[in-house]
mmCIF file of C-alpha atoms and ligand atoms in Angstrom:
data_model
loop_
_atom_site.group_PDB
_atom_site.id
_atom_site.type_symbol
_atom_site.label_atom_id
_atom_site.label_comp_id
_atom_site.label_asym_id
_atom_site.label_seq_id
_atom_site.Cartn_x
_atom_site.Cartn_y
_atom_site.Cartn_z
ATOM 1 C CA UNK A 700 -13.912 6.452 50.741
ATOM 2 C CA UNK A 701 -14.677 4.375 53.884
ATOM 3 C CA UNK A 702 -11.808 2.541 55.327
ATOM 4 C CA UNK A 703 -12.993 -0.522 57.352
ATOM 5 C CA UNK A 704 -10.714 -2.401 60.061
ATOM 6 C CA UNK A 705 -9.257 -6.167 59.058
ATOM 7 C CA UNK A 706 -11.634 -8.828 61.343
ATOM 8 C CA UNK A 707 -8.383 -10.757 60.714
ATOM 9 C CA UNK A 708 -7.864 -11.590 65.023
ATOM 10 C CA UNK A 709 -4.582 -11.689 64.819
ATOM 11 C CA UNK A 710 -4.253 -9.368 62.091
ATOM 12 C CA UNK A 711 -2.175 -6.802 64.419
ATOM 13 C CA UNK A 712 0.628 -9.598 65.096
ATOM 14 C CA UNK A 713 1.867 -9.788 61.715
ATOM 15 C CA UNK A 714 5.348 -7.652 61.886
ATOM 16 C CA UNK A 715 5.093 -5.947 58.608
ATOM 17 C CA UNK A 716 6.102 -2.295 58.170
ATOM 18 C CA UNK A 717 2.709 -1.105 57.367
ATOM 19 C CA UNK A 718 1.213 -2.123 60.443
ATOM 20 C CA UNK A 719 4.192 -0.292 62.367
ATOM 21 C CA UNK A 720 2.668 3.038 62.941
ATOM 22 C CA UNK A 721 3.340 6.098 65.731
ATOM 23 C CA UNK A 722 5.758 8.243 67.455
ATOM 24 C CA UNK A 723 9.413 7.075 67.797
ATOM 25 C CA UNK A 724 9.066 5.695 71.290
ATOM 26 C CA UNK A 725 5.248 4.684 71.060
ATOM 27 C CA UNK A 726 5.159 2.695 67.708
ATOM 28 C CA UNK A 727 2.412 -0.239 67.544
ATOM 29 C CA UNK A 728 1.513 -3.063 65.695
ATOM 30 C CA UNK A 729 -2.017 -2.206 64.095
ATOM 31 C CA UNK A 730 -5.097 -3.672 63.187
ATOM 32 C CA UNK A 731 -4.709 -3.391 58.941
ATOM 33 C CA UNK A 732 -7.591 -0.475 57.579
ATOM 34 C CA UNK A 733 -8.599 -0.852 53.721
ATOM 35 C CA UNK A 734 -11.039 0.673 51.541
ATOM 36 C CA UNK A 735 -11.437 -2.438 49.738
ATOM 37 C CA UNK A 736 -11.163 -5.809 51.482
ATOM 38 C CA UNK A 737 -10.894 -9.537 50.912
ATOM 39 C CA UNK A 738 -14.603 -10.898 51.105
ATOM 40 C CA UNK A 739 -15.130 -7.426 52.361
ATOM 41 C CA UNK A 740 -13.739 -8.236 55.850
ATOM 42 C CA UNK A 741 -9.663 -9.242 55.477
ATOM 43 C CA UNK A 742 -7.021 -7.597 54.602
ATOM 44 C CA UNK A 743 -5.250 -11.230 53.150
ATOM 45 C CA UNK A 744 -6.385 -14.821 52.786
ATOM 46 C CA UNK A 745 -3.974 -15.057 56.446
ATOM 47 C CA UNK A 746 -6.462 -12.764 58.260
ATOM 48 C CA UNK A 747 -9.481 -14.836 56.547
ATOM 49 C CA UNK A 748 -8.114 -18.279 57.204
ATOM 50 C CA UNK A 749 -7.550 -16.616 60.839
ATOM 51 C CA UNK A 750 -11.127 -16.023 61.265
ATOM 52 C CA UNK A 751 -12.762 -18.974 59.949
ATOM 53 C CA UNK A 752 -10.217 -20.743 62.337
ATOM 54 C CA UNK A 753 -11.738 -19.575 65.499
ATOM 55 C CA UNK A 754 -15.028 -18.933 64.289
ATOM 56 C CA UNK A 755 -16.352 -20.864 61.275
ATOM 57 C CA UNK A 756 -17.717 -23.847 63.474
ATOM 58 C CA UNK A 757 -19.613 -21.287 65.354
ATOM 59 C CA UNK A 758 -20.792 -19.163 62.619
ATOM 60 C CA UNK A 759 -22.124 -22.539 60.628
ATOM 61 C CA UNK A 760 -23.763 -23.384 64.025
ATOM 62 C CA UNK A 761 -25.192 -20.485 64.300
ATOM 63 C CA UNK A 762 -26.677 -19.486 60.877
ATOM 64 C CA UNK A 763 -27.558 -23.670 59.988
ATOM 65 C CA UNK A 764 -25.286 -26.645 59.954
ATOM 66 C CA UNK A 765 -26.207 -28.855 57.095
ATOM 67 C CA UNK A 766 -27.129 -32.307 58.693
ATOM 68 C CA UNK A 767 -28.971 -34.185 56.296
ATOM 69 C CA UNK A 768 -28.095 -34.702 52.359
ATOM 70 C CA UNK A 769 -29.257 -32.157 49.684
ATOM 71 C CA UNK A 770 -30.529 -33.091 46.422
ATOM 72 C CA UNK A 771 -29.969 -31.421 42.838
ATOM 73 C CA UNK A 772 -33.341 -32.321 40.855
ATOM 74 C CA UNK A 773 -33.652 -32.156 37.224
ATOM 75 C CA UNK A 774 -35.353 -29.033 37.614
ATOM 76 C CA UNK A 775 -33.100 -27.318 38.856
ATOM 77 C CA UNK A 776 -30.100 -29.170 36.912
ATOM 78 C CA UNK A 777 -29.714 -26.630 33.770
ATOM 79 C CA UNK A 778 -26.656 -24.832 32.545
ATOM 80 C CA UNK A 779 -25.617 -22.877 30.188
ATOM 81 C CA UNK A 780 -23.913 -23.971 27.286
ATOM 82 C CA UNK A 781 -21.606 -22.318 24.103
ATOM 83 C CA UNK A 782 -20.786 -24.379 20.679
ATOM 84 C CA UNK A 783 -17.963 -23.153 19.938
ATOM 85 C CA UNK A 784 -18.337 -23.616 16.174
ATOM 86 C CA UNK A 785 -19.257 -20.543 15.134
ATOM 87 C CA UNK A 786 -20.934 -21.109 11.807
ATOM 88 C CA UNK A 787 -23.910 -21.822 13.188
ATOM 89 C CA UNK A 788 -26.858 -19.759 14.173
ATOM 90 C CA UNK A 789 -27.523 -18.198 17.584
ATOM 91 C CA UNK A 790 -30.369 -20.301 18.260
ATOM 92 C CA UNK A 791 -27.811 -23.592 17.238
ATOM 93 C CA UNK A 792 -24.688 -21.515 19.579
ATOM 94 C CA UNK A 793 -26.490 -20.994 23.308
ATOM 95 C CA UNK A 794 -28.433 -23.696 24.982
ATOM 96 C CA UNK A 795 -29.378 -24.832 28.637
ATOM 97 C CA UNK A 796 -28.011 -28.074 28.805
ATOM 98 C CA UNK A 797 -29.675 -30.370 31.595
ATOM 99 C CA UNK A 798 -26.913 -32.229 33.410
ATOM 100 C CA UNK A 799 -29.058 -35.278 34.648
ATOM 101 C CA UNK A 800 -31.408 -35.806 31.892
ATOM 102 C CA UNK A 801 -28.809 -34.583 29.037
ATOM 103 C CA UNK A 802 -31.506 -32.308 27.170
ATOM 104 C CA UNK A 803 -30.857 -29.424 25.527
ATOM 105 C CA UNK A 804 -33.193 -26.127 24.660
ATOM 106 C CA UNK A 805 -31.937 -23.327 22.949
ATOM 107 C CA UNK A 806 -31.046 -19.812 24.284
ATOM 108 C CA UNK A 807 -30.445 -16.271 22.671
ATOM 109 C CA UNK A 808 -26.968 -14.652 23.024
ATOM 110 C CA UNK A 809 -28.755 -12.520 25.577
ATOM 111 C CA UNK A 810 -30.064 -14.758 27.545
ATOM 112 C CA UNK A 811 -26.702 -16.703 27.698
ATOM 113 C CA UNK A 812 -25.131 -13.191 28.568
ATOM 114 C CA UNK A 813 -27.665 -12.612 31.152
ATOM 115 C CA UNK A 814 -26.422 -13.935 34.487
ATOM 116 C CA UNK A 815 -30.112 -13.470 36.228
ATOM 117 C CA UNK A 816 -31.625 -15.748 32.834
ATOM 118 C CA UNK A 817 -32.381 -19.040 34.636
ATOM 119 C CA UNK A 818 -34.516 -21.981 33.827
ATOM 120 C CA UNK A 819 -34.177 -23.349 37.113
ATOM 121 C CA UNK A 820 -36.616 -23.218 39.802
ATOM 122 C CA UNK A 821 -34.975 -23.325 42.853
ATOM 123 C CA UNK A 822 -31.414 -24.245 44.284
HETATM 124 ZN ZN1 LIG B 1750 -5.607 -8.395 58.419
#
């Protein structure tokens, strides 16, 4: 079991008892270290919001600012859907359900289970 550092900047300022470790005389405020993390960087939403507040503008400049509007197609517009009256058959339970153009096609129980199954083509 790995234990990773909080990114969290100021994650070392928060006076809590577990981040008070060392010798009587020598104690410190620490840097948090988890084997599971939030988003797999944070110790707490604090230490996220804490990053993101000194560098989300740069890491959306960096990696590709969205500057011009993005469309949802009807090809790319289906969901999946569940009737919830159960008397009916499988084929009559699951369907993709297209959110602009309102039609419907059916779907097996595993392919409504199966979080890969996509008609869509594209984001
Ligand atoms: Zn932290």
């Amino acid at each position: 079991m790995t234990l990773k550092y909080c990114q969290g900047p100021k994650c070392h300022t928060y006076h809590t008892q577990d981040r008070l470790k060392g010798m009587k005389g020598s104690k410190t405020y620490q840097t948090r270290r988890r084997s599971s993390l939030l988003m797999g960087e944070f110790c707490d939403a604090r230490c996220y919001y804490n990053w993101f507040n000194k560098y989300g503008t740069m890491a959306v400049d960096h990696f590709g600012r969205i500057t011009e509007v993005k469309h949802l197609t009807e090809d790319n517009a289906w969901y999946k859907s569940y009737d919830y009256r159960g008397y009916r058959g499988e084929e009559d339970t699951y369907h993709f359900v297209n959110s602009i153009t309102e039609e419907q096609r059916p779907l097996t129980k595993v392919q409504y289970d199966d979080t890969n199954y996509t008609i869509n083509t594209g984001e």
